[in-house]
Short mmCIF file of C-alpha atoms in Angstrom, two decimals:
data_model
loop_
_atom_site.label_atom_id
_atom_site.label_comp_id
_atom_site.label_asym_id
_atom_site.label_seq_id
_atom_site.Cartn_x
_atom_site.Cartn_y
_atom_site.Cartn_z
CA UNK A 273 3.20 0.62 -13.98
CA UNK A 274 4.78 3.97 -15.41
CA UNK A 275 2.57 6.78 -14.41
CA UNK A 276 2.54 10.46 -15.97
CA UNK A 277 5.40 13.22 -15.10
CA UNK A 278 2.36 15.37 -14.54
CA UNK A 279 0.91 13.62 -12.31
CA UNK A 280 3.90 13.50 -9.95
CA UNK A 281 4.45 17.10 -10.38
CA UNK A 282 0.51 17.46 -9.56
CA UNK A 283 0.65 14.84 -6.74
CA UNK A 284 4.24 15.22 -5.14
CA UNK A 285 4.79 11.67 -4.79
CA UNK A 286 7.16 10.41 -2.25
CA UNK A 287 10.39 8.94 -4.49
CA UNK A 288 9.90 5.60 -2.46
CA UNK A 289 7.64 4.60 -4.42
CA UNK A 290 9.57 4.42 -7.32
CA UNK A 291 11.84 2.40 -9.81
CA UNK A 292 14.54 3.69 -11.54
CA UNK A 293 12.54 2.90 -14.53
CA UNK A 294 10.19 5.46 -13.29
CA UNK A 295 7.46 2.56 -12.82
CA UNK A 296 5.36 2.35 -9.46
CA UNK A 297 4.60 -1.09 -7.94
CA UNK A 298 2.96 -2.00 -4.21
CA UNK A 299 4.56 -4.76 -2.59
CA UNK A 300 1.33 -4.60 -0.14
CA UNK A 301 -1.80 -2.64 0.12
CA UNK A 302 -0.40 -0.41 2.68
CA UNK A 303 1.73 0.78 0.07
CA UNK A 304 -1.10 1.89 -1.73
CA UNK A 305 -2.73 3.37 1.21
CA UNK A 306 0.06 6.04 1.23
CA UNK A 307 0.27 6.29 -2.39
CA UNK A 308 -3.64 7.14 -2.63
CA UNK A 309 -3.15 9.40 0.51
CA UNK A 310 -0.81 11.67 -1.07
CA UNK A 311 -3.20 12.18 -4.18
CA UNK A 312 -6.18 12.96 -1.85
CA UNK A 313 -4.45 15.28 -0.13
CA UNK A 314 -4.56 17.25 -3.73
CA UNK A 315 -7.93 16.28 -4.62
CA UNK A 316 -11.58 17.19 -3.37
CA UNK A 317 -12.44 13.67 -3.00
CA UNK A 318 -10.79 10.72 -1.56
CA UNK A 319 -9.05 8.41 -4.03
CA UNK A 320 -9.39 4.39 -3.09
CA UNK A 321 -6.43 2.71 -2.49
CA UNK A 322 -8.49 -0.14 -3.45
CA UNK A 323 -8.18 0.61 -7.15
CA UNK A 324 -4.98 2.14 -6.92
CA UNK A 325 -4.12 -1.55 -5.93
CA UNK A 326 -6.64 -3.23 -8.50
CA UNK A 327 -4.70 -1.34 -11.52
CA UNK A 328 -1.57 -2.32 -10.18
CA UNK A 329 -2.59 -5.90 -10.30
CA UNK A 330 -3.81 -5.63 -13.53
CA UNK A 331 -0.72 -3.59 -15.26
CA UNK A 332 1.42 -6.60 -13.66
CA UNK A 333 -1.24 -8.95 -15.75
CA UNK A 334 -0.94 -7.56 -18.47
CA UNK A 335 2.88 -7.67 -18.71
CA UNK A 336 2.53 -11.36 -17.82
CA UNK A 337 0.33 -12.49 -20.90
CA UNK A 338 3.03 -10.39 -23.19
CA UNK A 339 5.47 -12.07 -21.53
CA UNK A 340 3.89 -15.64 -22.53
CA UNK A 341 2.86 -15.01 -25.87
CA UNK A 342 5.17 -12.27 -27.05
CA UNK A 343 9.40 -13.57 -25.62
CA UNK A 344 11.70 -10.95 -27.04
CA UNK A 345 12.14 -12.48 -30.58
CA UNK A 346 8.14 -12.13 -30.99
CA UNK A 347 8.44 -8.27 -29.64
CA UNK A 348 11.20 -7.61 -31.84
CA UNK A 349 9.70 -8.46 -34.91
CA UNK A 350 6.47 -6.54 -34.09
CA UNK A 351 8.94 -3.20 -33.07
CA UNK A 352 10.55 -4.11 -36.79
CA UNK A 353 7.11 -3.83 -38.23
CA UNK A 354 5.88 -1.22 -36.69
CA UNK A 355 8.88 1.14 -37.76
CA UNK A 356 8.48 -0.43 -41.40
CA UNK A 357 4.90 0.30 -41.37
CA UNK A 358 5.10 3.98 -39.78
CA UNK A 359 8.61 5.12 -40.38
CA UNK A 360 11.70 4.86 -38.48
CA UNK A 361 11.52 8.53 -37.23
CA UNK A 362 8.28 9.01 -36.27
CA UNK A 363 8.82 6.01 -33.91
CA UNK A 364 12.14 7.11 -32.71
CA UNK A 365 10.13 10.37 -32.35
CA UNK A 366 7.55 8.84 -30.37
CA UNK A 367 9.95 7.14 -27.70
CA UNK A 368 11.51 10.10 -27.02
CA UNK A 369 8.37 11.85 -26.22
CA UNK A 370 7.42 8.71 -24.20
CA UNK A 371 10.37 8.68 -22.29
CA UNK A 372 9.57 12.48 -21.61
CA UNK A 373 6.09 12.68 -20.67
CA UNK A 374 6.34 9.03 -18.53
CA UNK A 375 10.50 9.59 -17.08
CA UNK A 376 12.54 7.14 -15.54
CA UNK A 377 13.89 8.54 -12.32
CA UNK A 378 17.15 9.98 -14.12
CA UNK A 379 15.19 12.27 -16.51
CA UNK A 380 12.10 13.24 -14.29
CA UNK A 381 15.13 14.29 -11.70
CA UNK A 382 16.53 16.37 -14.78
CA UNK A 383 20.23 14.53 -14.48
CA UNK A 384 19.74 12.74 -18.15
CA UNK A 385 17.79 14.44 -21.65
CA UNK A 386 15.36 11.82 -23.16
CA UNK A 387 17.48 11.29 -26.02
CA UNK A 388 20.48 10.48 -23.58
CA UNK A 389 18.56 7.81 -22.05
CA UNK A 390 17.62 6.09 -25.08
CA UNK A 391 21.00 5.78 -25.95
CA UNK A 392 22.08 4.36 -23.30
CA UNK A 393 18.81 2.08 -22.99
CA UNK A 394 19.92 0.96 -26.42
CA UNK A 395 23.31 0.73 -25.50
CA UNK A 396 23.11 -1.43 -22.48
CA UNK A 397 19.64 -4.02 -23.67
CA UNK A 398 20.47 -3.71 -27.50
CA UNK A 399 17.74 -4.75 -29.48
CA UNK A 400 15.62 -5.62 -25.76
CA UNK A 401 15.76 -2.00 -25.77
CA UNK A 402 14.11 -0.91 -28.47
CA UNK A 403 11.05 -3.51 -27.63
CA UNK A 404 10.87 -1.91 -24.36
CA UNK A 405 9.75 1.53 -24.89
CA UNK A 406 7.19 0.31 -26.90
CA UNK A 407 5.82 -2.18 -25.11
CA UNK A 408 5.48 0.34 -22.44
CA UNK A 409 3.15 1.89 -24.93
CA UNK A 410 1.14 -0.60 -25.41
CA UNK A 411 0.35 -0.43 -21.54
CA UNK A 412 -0.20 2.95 -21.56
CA UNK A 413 -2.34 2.72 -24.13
CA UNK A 414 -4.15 -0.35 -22.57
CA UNK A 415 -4.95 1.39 -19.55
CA UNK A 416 -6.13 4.22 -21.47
CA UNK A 417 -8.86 2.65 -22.85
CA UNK A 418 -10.45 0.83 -19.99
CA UNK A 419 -12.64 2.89 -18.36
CA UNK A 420 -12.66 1.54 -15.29
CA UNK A 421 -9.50 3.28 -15.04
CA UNK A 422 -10.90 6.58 -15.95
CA UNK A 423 -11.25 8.12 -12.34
CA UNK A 424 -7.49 8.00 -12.37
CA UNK A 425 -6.59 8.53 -15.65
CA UNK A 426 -4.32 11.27 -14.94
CA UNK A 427 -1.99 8.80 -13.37
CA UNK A 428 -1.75 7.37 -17.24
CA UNK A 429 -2.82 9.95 -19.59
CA UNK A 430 -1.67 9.26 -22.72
CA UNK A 431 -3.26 13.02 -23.99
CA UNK A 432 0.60 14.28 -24.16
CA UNK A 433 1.70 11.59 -26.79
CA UNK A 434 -1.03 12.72 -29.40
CA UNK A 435 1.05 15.26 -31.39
CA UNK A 436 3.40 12.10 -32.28
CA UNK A 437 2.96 8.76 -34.09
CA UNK A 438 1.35 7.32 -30.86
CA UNK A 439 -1.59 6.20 -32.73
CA UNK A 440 -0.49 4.66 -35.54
CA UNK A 441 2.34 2.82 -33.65
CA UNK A 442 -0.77 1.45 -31.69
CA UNK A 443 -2.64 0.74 -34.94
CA UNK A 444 0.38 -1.00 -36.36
CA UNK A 445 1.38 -3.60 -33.88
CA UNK A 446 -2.61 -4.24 -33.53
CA UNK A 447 -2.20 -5.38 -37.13
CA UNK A 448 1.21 -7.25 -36.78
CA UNK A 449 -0.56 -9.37 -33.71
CA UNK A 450 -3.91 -10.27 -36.04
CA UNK A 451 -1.89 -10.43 -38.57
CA UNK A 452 0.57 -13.49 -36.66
CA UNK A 453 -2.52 -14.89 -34.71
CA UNK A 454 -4.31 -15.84 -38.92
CA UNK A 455 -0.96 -17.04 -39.95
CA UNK A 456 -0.11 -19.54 -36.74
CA UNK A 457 -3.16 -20.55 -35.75
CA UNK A 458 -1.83 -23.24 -33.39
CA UNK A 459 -0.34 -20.43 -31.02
CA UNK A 460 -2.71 -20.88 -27.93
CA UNK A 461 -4.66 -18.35 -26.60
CA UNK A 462 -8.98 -17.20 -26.28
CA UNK A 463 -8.42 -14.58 -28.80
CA UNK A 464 -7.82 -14.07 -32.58
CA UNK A 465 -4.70 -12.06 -31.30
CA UNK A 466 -2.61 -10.76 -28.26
CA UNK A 467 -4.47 -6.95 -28.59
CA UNK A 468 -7.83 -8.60 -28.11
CA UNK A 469 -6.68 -10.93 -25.41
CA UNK A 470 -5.15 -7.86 -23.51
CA UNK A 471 -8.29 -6.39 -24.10
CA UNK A 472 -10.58 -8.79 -22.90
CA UNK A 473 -10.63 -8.00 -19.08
CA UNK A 474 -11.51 -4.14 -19.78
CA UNK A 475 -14.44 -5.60 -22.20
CA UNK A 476 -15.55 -8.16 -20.06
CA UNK A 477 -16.29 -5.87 -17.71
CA UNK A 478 -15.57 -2.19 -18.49
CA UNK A 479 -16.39 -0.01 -15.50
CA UNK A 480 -15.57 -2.65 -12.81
CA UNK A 481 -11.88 -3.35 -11.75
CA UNK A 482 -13.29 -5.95 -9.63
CA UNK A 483 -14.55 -7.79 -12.63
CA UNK A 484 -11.16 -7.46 -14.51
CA UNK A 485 -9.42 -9.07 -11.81
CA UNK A 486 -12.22 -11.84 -11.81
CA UNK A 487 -11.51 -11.92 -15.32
CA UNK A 488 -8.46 -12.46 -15.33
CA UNK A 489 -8.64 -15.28 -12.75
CA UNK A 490 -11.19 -17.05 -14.34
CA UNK A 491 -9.39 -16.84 -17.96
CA UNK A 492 -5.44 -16.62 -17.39
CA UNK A 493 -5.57 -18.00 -13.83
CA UNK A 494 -2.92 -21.13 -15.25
CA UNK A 495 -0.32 -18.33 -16.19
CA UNK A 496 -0.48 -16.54 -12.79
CA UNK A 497 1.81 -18.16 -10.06
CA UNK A 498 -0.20 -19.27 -6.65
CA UNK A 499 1.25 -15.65 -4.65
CA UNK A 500 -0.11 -13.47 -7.90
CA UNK A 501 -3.23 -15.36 -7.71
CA UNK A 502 -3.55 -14.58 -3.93
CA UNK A 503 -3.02 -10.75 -4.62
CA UNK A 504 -5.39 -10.81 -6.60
CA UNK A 505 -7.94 -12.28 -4.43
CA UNK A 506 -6.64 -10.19 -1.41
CA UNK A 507 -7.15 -6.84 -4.14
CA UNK A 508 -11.05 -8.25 -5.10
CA UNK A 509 -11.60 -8.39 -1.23
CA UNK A 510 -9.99 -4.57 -1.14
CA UNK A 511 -12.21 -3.46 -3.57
CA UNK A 512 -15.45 -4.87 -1.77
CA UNK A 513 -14.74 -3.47 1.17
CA UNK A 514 -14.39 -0.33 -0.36
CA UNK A 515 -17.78 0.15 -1.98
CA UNK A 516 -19.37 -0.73 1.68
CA UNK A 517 -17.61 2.26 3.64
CA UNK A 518 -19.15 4.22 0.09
CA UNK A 519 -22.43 2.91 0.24
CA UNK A 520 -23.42 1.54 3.55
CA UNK A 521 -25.24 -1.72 3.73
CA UNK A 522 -28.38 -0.63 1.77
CA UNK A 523 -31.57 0.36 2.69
CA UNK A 524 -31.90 -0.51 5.75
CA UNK A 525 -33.07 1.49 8.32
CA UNK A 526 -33.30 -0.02 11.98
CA UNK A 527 -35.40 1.29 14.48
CA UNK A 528 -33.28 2.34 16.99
CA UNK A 529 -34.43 2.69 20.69
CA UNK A 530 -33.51 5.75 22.46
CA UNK A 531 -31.43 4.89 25.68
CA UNK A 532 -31.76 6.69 29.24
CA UNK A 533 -28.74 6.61 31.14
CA UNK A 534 -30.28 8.87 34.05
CA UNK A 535 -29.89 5.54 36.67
CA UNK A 536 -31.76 7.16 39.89
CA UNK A 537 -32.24 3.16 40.42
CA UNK A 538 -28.54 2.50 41.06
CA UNK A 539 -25.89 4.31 44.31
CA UNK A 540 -22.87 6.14 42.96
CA UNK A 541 -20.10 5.60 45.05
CA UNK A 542 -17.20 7.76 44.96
CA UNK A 543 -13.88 6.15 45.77
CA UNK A 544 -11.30 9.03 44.29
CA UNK A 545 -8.22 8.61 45.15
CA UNK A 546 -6.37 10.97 47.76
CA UNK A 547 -4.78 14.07 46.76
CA UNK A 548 -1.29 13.81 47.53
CA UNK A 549 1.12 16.73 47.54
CA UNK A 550 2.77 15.37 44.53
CA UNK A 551 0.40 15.13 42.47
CA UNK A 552 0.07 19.16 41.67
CA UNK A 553 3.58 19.60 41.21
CA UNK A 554 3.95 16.41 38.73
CA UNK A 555 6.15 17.24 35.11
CA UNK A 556 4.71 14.06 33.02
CA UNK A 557 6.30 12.70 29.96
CA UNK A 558 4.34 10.40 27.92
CA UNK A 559 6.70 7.86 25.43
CA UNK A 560 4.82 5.11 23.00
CA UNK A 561 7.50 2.05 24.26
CA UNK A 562 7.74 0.44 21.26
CA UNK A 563 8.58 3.54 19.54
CA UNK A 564 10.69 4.96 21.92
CA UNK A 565 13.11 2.09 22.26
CA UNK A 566 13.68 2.04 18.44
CA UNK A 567 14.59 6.02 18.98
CA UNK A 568 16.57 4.65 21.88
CA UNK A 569 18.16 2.47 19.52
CA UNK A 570 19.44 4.28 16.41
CA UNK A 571 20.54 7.40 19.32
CA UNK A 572 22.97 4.97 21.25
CA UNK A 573 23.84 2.60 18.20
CA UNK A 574 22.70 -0.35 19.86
CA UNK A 575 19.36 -2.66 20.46
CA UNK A 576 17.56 -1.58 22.58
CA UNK A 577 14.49 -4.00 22.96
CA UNK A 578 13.02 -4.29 26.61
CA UNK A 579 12.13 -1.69 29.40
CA UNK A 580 15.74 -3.28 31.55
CA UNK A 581 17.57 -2.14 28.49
CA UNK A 582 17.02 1.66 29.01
CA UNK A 583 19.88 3.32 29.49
CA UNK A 584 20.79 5.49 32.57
CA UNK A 585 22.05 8.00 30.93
CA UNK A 586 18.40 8.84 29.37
CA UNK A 587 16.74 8.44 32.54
CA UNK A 588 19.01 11.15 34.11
CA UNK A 589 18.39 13.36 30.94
CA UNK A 590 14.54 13.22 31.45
CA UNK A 591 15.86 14.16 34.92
CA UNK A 592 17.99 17.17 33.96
CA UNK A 593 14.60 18.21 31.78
CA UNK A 594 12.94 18.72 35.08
CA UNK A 595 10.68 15.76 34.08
CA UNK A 596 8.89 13.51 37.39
CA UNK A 597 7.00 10.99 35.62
CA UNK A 598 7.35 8.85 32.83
CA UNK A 599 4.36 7.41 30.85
CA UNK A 600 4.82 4.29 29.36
CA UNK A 601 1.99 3.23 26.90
CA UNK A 602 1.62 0.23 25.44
CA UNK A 603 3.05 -1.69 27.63
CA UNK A 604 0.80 -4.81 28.19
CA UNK A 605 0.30 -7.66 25.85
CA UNK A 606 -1.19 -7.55 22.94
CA UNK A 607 -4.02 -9.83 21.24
CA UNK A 608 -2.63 -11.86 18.45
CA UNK A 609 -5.70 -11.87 16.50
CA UNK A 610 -5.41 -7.99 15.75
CA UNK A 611 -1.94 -8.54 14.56
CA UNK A 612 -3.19 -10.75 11.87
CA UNK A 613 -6.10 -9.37 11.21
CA UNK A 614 -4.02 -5.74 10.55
CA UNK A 615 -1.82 -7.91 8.16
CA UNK A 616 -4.62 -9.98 6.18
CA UNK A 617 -5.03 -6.08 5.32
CA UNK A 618 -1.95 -5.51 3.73
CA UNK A 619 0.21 -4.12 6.52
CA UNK A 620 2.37 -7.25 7.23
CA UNK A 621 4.82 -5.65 9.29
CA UNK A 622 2.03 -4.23 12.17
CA UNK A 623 2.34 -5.35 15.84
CA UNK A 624 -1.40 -5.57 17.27
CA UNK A 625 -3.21 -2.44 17.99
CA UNK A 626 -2.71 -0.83 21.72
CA UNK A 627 -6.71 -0.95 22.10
CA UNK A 628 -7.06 -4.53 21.44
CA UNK A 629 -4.94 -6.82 24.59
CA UNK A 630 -4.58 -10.04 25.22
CA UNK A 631 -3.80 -9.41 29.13
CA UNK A 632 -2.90 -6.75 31.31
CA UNK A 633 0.92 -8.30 31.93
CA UNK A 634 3.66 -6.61 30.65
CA UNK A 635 4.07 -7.66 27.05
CA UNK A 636 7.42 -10.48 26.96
CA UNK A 637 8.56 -8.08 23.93
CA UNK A 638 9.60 -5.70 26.25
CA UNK A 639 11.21 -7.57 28.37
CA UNK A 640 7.83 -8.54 31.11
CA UNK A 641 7.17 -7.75 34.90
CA UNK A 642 10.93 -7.92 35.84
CA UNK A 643 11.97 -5.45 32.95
CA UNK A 644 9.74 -3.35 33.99
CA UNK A 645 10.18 -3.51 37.83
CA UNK A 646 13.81 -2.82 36.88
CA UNK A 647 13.12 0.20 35.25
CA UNK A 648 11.23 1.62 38.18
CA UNK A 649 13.78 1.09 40.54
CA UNK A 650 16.00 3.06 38.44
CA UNK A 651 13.60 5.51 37.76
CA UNK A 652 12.65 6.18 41.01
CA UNK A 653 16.60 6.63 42.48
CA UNK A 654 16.09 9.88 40.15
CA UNK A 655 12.64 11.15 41.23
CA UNK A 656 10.56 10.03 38.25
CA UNK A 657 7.59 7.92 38.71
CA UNK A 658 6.12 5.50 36.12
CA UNK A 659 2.43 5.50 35.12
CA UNK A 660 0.30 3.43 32.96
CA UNK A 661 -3.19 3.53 31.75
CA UNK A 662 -5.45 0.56 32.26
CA UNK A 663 -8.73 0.48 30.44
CA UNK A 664 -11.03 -2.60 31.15
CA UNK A 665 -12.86 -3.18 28.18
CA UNK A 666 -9.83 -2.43 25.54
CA UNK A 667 -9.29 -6.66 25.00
CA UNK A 668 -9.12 -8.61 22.47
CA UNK A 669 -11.52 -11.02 20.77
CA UNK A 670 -8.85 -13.76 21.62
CA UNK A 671 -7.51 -12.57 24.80
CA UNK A 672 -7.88 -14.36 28.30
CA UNK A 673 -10.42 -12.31 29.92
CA UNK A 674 -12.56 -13.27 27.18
CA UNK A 675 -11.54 -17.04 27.32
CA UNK A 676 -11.68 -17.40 30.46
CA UNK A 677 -14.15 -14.80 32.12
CA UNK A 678 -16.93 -14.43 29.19
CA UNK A 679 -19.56 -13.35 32.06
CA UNK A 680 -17.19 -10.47 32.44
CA UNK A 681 -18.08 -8.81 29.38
CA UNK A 682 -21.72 -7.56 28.21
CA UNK A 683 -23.15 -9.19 24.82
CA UNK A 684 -25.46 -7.47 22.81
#
């Protein structure tokens, strides 16, 4: 999906997220979690990385219907037409304002002039690239008139193109497609031509993205390959989710008893532990493992994957620092269910979450009870001690406590 040069100047988009082409796509919704973080950070409301996401998945839609009923020697003669019908120049004119106001990486950077890059589109696709900047178009264009897209339409503004032949560039390939769709009726398809089968979805259902996407399942689902399809359904379940966190649950309002947590009925027992002369005088470092040993890593040019691994030479620089005690957190092992659950969400490269174990043992990742025993040795010949934090109730839904010790937890 090409997106405006405005609206990276506006939104300062990370270059990651970008093709040479100058196009955008999000391999998983994560991706579009940081893409629709970096416009909210320049807008007064949030934007949803849910249909940041959905309009991805439909742009990619699109371009796969072209691709079925329009090959190259289709989208060829329709570029032929079009220059026929509205002049060789103003089309020519037209890309190069294209190419301008929606730049590959090359021109938005400033290294190549429009007109450079056309020639040497033309020069390295021949006649592929000619169909290419006008097909782009038509996608512009496409998204420009749904308006379900219209709370992000300055991602695709097509507002700069209207001094040019824009319109009637539109108009004209419009009129090649009916015009091919009355005179080979056999071609397959639900529509009298490709315009009105590219836009169906945005009829269908015009101010929901959710609906497109059901659209498009329902209609073109045979042309879509089974990990397309699933995107899809993963970006419908993005979008629902997304409209409760806006609107709640409804209208529900449950009477709520106030709770009294004075407990005269129960003894308090305090059982702190000693204060010890150390304690006072303690320097404490706190280092995420997982996290660290990856720094740990890239600094000594090795892996560096359990708590045994740790060099000595880092141990005697949080020494040096004046540093007595290291804390290590996340250390224990983590639920597996939260791991998939945080991918099923788009984020397939997350480990579990810290707050949701499977056990208080040291996780096998880093190494287990003997890494970490070795650590403290070495640790300790230096003066540092090792802490951890253990909170009881921070499990998982699949971890052993539960499994094994249900009466341990409350259910309400």
């Amino acid at each position: 999906m090409l997106i405006t040069k405005n609206s990276r100047n506006v939104y300062q988009f990370s270059s990651d997220f970008f093709r040479p082409d100058g196009g955008v796509s999000f391999s998983d919704f994560a991706s579009a979690r940081r893409f629709a973080a970096q416009m909210s950070a320049h807008r007064n409301q949030p934007v949803p990385a849910s249909d940041i996401f959905a309009m991805q998945l439909i742009d990619e839609a699109l371009r796969v219907v072209v691709k079925h009923f329009a090959p190259p020697t289709v989208m060829n003669t329709a570029v032929s037409f079009v220059e026929t019908r509205v002049g060789a120049e103003p089309v020519e004119t037209t890309r190069t304002r294209f190419v301008s106001e929606f730049p590959p990486d090359l021109v938005y950077r400033g290294e190549m002039k429009p007109e450079e890059y056309l020639v040497k589109l033309l020069a390295s696709l021949e006649k592929n690239g000619r169909v290419m900047t006008v097909e782009e178009l038509m996608y512009v264009y496409l998204h420009n008139a749904n308006p379900a897209v219209h709370p992000l339409l300055d991602l695709v503004d097509d507002e700069p193109l209207e001094p040019t032949a824009y319109k009637n560039l539109i108009a004209a390939l419009d009129a090649f497609f009916a015009q091919l769709a009355k005179d080979n009726p056999e071609i397959p398809g639900s529509r009298d031509s490709l315009f009105e089968m590219l836009r169906a979805p945005a009829e269908a259902s015009p101010y929901s993205l959710e609906g497109q996407l059901q659209y498009i399942l329902d209609k073109w689902g045979y042309l879509l390959d089974e990990k397309f399809v699933a995107r899809i359904v993963r970006g419908m379940d993005f979008l629902r989710e997304e409209v409760i966190r806006q609107h709640g649950p409804g209208d529900f309002k449950p009477d709520v008893p106030l709770q009294n947590f004075g407990g005269s009925e129960y003894h308090e027992y305090e059982r702190y532990s000693p204060d010890k002369d150390w304690m006072p005088r303690l320097v404490l470092i706190a280092k995420n493992s997982y996290v660290w040993l990856e720094q740990l890593s890239r600094k000594y040019g090795r892996w560096i994957k359990t708590l045994d691994q740790i060099p000595d030479d880092e141990l005697d620089l949080l020494r040096d620092r004046g540093f007595t005690g290291l804390w290590l957190i996340g250390l224990w092992e983590r639920s597996h269910a939260s791991q998939r659950i945080k991918q099923r969400m788009g984020d397939h490269d997350a480990v579990a979450s810290a707050y949701s174990l499977d056990s208080y043992d040291i996780a096998d990742d880093l190494g287990g009870w003997s890494a970490l025993e070795n650590l403290r040795y070495r640790a300790w010949q230096r003066g540092i001690r090792l802490s951890a934090d253990m909170v009881p109730n921070h499990m998982g839904i699949d971890s052993k406590w539960v499994m094994e010790h249900p009466d341990w937890f409350l259910s309400l």
